[in-house]
mmCIF file with all atom_site columns, C-alpha atoms in Angstrom:
data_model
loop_
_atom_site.group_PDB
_atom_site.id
_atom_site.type_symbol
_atom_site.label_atom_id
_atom_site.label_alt_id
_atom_site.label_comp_id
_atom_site.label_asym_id
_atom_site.label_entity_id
_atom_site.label_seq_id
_atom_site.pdbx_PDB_ins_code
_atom_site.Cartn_x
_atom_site.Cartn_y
_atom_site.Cartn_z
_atom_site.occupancy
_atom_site.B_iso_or_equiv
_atom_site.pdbx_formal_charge
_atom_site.auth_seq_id
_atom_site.auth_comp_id
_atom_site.auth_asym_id
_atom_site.auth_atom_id
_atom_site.pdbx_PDB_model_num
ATOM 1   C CA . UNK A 1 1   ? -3.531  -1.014  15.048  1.00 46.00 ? 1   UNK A CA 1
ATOM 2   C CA . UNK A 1 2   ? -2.287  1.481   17.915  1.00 46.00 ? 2   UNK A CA 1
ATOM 3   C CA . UNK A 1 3   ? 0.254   4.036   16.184  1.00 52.00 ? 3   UNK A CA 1
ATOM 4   C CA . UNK A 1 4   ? 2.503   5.242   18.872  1.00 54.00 ? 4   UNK A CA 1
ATOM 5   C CA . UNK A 1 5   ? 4.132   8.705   19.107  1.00 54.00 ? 5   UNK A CA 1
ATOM 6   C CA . UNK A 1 6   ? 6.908   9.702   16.700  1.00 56.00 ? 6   UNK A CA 1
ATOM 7   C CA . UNK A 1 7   ? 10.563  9.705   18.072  1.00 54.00 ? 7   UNK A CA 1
ATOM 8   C CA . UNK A 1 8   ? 12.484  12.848  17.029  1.00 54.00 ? 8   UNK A CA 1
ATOM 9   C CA . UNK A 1 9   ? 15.147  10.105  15.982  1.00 60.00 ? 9   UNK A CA 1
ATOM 10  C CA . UNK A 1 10  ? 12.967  7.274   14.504  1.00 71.00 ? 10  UNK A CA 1
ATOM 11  C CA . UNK A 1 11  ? 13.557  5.419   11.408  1.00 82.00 ? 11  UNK A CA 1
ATOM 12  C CA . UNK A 1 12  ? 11.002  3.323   9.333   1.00 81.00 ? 12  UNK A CA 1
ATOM 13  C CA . UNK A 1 13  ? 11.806  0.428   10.746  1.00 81.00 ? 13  UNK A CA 1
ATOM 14  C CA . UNK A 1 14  ? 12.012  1.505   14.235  1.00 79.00 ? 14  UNK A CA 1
ATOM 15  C CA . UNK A 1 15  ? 8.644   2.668   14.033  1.00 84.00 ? 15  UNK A CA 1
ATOM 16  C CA . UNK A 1 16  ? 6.838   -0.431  12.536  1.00 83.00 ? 16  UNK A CA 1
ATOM 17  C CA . UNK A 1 17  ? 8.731   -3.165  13.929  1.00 90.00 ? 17  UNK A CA 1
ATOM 18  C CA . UNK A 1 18  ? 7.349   -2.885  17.407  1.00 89.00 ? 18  UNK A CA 1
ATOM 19  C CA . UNK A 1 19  ? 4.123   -2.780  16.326  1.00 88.00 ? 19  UNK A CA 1
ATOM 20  C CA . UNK A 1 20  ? 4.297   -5.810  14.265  1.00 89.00 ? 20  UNK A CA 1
ATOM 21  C CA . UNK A 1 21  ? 6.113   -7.341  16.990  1.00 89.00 ? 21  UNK A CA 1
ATOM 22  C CA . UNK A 1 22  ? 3.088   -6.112  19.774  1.00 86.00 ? 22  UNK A CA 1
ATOM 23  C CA . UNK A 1 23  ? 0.559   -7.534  17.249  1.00 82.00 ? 23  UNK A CA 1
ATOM 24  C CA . UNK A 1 24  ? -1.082  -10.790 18.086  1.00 72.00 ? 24  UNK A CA 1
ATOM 25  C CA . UNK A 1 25  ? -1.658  -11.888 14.724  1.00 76.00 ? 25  UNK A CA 1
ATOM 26  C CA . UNK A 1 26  ? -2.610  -16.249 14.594  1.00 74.00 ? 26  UNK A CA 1
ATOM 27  C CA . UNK A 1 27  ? -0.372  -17.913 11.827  1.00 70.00 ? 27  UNK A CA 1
ATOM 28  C CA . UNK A 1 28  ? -3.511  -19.112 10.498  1.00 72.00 ? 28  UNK A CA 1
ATOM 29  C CA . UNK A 1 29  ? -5.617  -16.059 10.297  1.00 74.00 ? 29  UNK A CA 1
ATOM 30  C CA . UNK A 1 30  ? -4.837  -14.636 6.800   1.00 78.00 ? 30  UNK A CA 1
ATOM 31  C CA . UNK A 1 31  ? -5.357  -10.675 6.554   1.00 83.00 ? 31  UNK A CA 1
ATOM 32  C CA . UNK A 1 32  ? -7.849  -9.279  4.752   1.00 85.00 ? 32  UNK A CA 1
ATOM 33  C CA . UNK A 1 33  ? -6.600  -7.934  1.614   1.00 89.00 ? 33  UNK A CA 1
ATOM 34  C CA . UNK A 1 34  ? -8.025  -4.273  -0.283  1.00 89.00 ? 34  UNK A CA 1
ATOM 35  C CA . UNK A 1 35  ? -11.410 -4.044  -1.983  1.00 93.00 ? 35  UNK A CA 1
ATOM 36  C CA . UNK A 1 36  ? -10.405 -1.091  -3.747  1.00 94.00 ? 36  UNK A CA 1
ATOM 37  C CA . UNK A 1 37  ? -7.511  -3.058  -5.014  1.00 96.00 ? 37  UNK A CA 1
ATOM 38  C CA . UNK A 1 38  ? -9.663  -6.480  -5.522  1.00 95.00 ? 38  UNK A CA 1
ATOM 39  C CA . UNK A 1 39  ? -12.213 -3.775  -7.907  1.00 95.00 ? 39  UNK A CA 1
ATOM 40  C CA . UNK A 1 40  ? -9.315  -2.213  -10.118 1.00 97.00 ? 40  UNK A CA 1
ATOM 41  C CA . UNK A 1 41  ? -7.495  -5.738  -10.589 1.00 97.00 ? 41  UNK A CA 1
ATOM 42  C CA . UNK A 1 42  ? -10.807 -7.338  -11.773 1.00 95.00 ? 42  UNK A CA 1
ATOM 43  C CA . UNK A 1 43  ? -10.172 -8.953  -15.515 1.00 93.00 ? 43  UNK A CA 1
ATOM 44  C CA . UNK A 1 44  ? -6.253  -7.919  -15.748 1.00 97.00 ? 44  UNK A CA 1
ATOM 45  C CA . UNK A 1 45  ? -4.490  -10.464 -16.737 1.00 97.00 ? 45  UNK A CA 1
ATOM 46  C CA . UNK A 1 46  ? -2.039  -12.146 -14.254 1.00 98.00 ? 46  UNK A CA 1
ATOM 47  C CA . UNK A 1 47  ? 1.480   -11.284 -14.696 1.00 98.00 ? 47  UNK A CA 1
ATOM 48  C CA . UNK A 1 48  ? 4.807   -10.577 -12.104 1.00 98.00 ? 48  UNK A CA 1
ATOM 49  C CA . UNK A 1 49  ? 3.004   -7.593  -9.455  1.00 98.00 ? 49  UNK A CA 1
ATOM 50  C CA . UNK A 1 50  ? 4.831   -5.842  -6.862  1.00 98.00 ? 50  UNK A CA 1
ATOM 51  C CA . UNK A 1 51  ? 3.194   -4.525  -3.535  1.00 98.00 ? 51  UNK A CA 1
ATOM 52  C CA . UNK A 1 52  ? 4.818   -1.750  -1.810  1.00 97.00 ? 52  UNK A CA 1
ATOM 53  C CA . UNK A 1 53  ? 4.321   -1.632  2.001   1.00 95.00 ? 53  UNK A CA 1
ATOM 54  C CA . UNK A 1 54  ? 2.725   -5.177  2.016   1.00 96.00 ? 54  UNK A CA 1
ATOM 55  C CA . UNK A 1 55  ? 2.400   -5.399  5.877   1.00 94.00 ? 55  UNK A CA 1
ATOM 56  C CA . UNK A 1 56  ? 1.468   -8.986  6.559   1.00 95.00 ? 56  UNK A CA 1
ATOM 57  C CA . UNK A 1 57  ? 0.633   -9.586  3.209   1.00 95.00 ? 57  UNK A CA 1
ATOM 58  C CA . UNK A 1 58  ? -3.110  -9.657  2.882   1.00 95.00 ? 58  UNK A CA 1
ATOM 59  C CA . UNK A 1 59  ? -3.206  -8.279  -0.884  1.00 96.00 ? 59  UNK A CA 1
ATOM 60  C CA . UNK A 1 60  ? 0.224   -10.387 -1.665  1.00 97.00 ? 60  UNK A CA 1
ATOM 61  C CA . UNK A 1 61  ? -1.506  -13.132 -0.815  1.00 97.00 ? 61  UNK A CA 1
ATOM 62  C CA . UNK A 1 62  ? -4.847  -12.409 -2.647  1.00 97.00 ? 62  UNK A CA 1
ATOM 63  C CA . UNK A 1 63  ? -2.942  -11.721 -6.016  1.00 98.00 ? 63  UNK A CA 1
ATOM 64  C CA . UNK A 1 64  ? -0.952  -14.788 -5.621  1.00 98.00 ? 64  UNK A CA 1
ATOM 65  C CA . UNK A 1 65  ? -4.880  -16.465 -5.190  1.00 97.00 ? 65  UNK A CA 1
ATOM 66  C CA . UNK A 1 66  ? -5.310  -14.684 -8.378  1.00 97.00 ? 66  UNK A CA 1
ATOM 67  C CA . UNK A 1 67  ? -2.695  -16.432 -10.361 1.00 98.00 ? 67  UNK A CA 1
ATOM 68  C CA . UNK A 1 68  ? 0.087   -13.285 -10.000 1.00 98.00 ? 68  UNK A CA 1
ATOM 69  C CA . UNK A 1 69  ? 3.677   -13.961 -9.095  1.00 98.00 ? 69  UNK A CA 1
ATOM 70  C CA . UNK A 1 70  ? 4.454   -11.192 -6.408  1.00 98.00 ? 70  UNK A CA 1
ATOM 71  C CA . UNK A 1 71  ? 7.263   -9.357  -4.597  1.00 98.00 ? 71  UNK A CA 1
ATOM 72  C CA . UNK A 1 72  ? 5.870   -8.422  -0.990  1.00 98.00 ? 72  UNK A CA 1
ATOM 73  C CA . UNK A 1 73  ? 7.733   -5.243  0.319   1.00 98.00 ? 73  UNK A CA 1
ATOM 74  C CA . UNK A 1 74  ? 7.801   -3.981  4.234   1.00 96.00 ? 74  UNK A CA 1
ATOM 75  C CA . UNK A 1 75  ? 10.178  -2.083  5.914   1.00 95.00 ? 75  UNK A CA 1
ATOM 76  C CA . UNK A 1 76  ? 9.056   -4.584  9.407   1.00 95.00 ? 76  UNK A CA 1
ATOM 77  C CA . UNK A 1 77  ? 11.293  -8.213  9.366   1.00 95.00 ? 77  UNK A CA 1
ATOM 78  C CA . UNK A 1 78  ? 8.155   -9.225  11.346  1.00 95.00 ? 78  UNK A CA 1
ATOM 79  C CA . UNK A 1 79  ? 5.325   -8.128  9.182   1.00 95.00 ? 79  UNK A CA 1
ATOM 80  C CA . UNK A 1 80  ? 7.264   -9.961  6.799   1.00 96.00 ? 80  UNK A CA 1
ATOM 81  C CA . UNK A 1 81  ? 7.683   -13.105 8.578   1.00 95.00 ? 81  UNK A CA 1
ATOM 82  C CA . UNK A 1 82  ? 3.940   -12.815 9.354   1.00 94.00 ? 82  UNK A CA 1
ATOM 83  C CA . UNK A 1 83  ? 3.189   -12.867 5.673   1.00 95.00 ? 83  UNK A CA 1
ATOM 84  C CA . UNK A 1 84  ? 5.256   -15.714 4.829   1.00 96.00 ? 84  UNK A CA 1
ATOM 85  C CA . UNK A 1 85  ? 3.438   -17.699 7.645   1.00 94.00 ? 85  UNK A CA 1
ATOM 86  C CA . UNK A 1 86  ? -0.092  -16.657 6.004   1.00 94.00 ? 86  UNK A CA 1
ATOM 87  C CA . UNK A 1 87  ? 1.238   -17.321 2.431   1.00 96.00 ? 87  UNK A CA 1
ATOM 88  C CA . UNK A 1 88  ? 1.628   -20.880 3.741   1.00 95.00 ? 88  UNK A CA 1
ATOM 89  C CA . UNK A 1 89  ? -1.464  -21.234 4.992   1.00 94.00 ? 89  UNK A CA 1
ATOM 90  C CA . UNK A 1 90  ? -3.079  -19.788 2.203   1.00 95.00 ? 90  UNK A CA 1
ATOM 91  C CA . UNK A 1 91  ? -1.053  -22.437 -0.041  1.00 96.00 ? 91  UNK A CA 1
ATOM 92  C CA . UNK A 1 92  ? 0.676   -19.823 -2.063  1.00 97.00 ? 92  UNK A CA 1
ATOM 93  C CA . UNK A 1 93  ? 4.141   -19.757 -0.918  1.00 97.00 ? 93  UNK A CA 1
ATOM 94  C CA . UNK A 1 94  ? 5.367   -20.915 -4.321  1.00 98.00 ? 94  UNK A CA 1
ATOM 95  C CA . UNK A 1 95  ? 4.412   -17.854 -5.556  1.00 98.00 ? 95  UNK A CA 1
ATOM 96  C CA . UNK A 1 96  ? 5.547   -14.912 -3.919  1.00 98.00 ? 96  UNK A CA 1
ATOM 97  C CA . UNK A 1 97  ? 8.967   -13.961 -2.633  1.00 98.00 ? 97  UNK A CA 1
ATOM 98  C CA . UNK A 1 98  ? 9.354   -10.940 0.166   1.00 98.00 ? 98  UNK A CA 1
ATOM 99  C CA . UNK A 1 99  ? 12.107  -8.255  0.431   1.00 98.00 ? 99  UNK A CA 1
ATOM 100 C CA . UNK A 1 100 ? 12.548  -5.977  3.126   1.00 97.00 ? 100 UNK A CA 1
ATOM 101 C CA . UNK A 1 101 ? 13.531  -2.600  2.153   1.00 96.00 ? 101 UNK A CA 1
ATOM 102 C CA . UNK A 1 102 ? 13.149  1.136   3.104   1.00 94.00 ? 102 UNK A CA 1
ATOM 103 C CA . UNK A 1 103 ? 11.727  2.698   0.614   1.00 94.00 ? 103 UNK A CA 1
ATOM 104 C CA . UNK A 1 104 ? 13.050  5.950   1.237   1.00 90.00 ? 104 UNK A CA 1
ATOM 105 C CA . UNK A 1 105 ? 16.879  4.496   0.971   1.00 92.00 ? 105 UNK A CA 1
ATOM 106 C CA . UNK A 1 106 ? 16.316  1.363   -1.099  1.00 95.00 ? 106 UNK A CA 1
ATOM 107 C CA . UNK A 1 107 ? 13.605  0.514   -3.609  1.00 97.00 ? 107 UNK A CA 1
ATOM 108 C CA . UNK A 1 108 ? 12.893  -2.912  -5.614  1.00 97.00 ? 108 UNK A CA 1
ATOM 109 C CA . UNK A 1 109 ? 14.854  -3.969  -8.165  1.00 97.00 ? 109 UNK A CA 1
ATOM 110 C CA . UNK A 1 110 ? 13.447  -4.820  -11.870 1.00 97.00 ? 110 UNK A CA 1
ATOM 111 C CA . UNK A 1 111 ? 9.699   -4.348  -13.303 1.00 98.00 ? 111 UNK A CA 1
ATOM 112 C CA . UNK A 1 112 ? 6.126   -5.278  -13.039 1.00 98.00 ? 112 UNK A CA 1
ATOM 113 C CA . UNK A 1 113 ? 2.897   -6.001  -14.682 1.00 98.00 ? 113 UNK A CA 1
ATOM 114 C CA . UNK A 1 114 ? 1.562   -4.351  -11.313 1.00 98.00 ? 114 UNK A CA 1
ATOM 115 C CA . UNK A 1 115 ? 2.975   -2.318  -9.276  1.00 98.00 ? 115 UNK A CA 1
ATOM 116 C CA . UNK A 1 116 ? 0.598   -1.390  -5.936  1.00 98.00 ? 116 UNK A CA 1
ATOM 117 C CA . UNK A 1 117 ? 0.785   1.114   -2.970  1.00 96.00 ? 117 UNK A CA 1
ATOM 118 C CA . UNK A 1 118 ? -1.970  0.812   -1.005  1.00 94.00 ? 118 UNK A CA 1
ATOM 119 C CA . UNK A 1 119 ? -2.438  3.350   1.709   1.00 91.00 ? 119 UNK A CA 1
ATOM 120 C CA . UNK A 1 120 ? 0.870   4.016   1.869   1.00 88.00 ? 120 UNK A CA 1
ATOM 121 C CA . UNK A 1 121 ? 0.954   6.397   5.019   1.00 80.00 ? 121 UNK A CA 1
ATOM 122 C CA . UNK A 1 122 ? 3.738   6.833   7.585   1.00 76.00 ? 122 UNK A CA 1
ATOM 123 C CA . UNK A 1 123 ? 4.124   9.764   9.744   1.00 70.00 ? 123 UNK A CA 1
ATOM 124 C CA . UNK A 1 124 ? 8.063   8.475   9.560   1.00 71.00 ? 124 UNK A CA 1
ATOM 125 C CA . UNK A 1 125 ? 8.334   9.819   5.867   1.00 65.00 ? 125 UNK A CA 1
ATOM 126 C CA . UNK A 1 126 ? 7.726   13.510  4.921   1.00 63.00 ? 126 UNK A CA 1
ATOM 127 C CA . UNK A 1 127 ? 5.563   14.256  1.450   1.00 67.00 ? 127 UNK A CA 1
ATOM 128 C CA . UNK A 1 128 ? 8.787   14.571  -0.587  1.00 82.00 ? 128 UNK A CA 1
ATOM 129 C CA . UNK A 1 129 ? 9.591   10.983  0.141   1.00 87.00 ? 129 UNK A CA 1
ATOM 130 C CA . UNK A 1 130 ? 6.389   9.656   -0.060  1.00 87.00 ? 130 UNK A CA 1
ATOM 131 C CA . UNK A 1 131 ? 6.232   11.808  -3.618  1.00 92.00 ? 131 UNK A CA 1
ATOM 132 C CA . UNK A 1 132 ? 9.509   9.726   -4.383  1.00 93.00 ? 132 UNK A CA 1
ATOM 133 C CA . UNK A 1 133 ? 9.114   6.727   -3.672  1.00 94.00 ? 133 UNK A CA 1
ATOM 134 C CA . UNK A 1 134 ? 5.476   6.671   -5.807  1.00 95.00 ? 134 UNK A CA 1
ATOM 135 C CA . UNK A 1 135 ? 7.539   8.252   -8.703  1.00 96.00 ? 135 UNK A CA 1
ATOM 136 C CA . UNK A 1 136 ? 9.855   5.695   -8.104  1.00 97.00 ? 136 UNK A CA 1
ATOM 137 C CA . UNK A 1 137 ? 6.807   3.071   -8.497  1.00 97.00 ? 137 UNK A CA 1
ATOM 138 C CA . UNK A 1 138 ? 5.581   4.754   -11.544 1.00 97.00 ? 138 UNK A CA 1
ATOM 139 C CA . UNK A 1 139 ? 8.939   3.898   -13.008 1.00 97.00 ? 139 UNK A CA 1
ATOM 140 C CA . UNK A 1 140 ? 8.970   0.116   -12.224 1.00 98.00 ? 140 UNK A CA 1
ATOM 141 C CA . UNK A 1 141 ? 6.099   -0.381  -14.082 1.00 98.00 ? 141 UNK A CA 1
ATOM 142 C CA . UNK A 1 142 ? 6.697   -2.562  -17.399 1.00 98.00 ? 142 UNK A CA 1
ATOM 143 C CA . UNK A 1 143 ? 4.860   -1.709  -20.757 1.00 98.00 ? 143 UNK A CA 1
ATOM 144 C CA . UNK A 1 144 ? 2.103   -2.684  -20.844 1.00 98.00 ? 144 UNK A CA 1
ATOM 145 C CA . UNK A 1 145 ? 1.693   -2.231  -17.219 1.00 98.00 ? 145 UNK A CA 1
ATOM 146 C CA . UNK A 1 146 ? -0.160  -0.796  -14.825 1.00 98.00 ? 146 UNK A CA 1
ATOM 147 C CA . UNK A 1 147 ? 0.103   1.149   -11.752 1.00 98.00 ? 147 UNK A CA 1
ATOM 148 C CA . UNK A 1 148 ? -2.252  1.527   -8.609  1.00 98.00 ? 148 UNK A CA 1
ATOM 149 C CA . UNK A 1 149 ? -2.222  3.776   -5.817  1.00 97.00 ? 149 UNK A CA 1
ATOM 150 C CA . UNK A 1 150 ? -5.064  4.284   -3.319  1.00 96.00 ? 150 UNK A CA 1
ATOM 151 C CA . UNK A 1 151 ? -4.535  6.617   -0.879  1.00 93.00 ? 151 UNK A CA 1
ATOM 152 C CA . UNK A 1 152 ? -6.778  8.464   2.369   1.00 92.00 ? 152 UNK A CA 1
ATOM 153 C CA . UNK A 1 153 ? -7.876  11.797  1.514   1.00 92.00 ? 153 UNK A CA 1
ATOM 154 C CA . UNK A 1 154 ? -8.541  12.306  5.645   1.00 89.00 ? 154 UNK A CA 1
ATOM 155 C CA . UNK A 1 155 ? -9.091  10.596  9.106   1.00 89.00 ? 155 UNK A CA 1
ATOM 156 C CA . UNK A 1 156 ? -12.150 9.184   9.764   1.00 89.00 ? 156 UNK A CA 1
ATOM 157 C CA . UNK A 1 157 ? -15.435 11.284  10.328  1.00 91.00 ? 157 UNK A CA 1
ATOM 158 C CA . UNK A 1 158 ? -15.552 9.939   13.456  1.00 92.00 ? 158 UNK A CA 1
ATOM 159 C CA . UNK A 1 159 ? -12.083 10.760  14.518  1.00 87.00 ? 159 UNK A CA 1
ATOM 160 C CA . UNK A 1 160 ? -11.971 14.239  16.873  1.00 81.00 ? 160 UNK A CA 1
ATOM 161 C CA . UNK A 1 161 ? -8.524  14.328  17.287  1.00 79.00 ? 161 UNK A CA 1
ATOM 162 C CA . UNK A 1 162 ? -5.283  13.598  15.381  1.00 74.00 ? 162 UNK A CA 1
ATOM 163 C CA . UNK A 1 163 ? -2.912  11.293  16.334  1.00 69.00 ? 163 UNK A CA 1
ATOM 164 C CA . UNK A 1 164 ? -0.279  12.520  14.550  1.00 68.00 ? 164 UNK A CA 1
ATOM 165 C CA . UNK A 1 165 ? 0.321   15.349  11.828  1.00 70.00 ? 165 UNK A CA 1
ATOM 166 C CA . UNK A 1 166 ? -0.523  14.145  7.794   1.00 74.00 ? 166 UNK A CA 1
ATOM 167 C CA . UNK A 1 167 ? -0.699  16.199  4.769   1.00 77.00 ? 167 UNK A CA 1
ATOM 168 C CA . UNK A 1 168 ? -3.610  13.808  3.074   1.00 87.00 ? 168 UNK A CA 1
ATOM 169 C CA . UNK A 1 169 ? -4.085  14.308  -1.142  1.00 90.00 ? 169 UNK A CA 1
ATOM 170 C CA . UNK A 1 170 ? -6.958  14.945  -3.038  1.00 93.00 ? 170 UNK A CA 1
ATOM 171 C CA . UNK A 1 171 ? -7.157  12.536  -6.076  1.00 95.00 ? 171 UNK A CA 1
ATOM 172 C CA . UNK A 1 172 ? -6.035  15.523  -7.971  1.00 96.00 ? 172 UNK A CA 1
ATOM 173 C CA . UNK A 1 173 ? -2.996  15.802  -5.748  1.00 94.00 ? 173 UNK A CA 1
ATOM 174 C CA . UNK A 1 174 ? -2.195  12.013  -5.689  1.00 94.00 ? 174 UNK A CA 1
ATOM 175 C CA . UNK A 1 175 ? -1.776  12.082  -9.351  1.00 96.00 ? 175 UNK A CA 1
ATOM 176 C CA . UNK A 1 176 ? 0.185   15.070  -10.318 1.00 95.00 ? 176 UNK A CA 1
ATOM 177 C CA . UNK A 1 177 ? 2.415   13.593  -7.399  1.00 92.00 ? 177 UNK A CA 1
ATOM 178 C CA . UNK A 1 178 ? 3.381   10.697  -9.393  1.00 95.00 ? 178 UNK A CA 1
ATOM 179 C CA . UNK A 1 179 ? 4.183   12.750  -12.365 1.00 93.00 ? 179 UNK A CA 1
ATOM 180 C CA . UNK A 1 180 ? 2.861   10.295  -15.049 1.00 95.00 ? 180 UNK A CA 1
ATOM 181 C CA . UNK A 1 181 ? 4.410   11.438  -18.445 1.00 94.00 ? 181 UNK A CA 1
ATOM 182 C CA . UNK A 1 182 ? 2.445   13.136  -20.499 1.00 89.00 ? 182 UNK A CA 1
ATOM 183 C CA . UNK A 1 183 ? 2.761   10.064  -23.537 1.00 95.00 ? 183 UNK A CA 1
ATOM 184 C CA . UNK A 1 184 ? 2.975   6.481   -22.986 1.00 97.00 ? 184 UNK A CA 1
ATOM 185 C CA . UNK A 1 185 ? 0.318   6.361   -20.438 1.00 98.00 ? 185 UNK A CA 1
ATOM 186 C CA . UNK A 1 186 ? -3.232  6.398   -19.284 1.00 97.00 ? 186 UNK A CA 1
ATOM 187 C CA . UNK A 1 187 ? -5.014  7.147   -16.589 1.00 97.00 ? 187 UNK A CA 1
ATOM 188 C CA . UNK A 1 188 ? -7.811  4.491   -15.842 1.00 97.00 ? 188 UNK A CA 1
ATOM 189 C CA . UNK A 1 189 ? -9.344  6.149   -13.117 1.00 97.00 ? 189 UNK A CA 1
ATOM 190 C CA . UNK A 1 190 ? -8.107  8.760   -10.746 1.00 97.00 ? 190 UNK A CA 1
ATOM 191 C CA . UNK A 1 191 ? -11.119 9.890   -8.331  1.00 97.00 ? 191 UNK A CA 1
ATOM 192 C CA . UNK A 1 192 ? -12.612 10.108  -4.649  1.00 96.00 ? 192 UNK A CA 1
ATOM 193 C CA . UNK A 1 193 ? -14.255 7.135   -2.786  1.00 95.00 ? 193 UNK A CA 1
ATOM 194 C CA . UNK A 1 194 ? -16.571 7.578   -0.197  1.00 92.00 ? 194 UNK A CA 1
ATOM 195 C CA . UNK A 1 195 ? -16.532 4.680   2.063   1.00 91.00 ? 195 UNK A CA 1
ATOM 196 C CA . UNK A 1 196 ? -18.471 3.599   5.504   1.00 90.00 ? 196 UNK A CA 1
ATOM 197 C CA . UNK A 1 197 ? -15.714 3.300   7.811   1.00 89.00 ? 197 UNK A CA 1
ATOM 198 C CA . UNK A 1 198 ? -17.453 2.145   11.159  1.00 92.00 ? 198 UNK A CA 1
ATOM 199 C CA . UNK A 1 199 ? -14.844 3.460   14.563  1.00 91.00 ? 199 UNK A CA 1
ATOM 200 C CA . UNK A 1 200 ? -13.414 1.150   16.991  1.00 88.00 ? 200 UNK A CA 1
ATOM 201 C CA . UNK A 1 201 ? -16.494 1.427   19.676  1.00 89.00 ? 201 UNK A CA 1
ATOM 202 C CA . UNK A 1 202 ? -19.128 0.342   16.613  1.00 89.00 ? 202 UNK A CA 1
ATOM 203 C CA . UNK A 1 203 ? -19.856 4.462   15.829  1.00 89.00 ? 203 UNK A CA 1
ATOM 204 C CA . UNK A 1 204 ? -21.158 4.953   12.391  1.00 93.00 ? 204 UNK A CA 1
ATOM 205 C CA . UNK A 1 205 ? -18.534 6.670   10.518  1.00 92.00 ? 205 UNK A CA 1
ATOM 206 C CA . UNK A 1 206 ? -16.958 7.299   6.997   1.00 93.00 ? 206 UNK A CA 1
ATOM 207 C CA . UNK A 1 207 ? -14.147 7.813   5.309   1.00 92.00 ? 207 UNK A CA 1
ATOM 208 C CA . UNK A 1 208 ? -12.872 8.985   1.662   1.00 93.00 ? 208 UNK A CA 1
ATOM 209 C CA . UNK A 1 209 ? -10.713 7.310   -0.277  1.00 95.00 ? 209 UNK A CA 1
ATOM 210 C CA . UNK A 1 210 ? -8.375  8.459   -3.332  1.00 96.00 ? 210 UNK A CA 1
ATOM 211 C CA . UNK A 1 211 ? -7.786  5.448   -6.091  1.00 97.00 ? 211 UNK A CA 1
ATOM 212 C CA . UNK A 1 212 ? -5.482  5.870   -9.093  1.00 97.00 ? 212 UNK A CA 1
ATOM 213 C CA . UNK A 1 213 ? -5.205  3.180   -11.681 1.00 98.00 ? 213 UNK A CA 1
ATOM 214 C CA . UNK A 1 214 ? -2.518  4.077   -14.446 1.00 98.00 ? 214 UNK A CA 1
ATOM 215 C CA . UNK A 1 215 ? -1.672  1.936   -17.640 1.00 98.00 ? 215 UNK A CA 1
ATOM 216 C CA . UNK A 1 216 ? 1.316   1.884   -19.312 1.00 98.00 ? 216 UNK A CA 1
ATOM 217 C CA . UNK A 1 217 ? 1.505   1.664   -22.949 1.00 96.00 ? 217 UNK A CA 1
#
């Protein structure tokens, strides 16, 4: 996906809409979902899951494969529309709904088995948001919940130049971000992955990863 230049005036939506909208995406080609996600979901038990910054939906519609009932979030009308195509496709319409919201002004009402934020980057939102908006996850969790974050710690080995300015975490970062309380949760796992992350010519390449998986009591 190309990420254009930053506006000095640019809002959330203005940013990701036209590339959603510039995006040749086939109705029937369903988007890959996470494998960091797919690893840390692995034997928890199906319940209601929201996914923050769904894009087209590829992990909405893998949980809903999984038996979850989900809330899809994007800040893109298109992404969104995108992902209820694939959802019918996929033959899991029934269960998921999809809200459009920006998270930075308006966040998800009520609360979740799951709640997941995968690679939840923007160069529209400053750190403080982004720090508010996970806190704000943290806090839709229900008990008994969990919580799941994965995050870059960099660009891409390959990667000489940056396209635009990000202040990446460290796993340690990501968490104290979050600002789990100190009783009534866990923390399942909250480390670095190093990943191959092949660049757009075929160049060998990697990339690290942060994943946080939190449990609510």
């Amino acid at each position: 996906m190309t990420m254009p230049q930053v506006p000095d005036d640019a809002t959330a939506e203005s940013y990701w809409e036209p590339i959603y909208l510039e995006r040749a995406t086939p109705a029937d080609a369903v988007p890959s979902n996470s494998d960091l996600l797919a690893a840390e979901v692995a034997g928890v038990r199906p319940g209601r899951a929201l996914d923050l910054g769904c894009a087209e939906g590829g992990d909405v519609i893998w949980l809903a494969q999984q038996g979850w009932d989900v809330l899809g979030v994007d800040v893109s009308p298109t992404a969104l529309a995108k992902g209820a195509e694939h959802a019918q496709v996929a033959g899991v319409a029934d269960r998921i709904r999809w809200e459009q919201h920006d998270l930075s002004a308006t966040f998800p009402e009520g609360e979740f088995d799951l709640v997941s934020a995968q690679f939840l980057h923007t160069p529209v939102a400053g750190d403080s948001q982004r720090t508010a908006i996970l806190q704000q996850a943290m806090r839709a969790v229900a008990p008994g919940g969990r919580l799941m974050v994965m995050s870059h710690t960099g660009w891409p080995s390959w990667m000489t130049e940056s396209p635009h300015e990000v202040d990446f975490a460290t796993p340690e970062e990501l968490l104290a971000s979050v600002g789990l309380p100190r009783e009534g949760w866990a923390v399942v796992r909250s480390e670095r992955v190093p990943r191959d992350f092949p660049g757009p010519e075929g160049q060998p390449g990697t990339r690290d990863d942060a994943v946080l998986h939190a449990r609510r009591d």
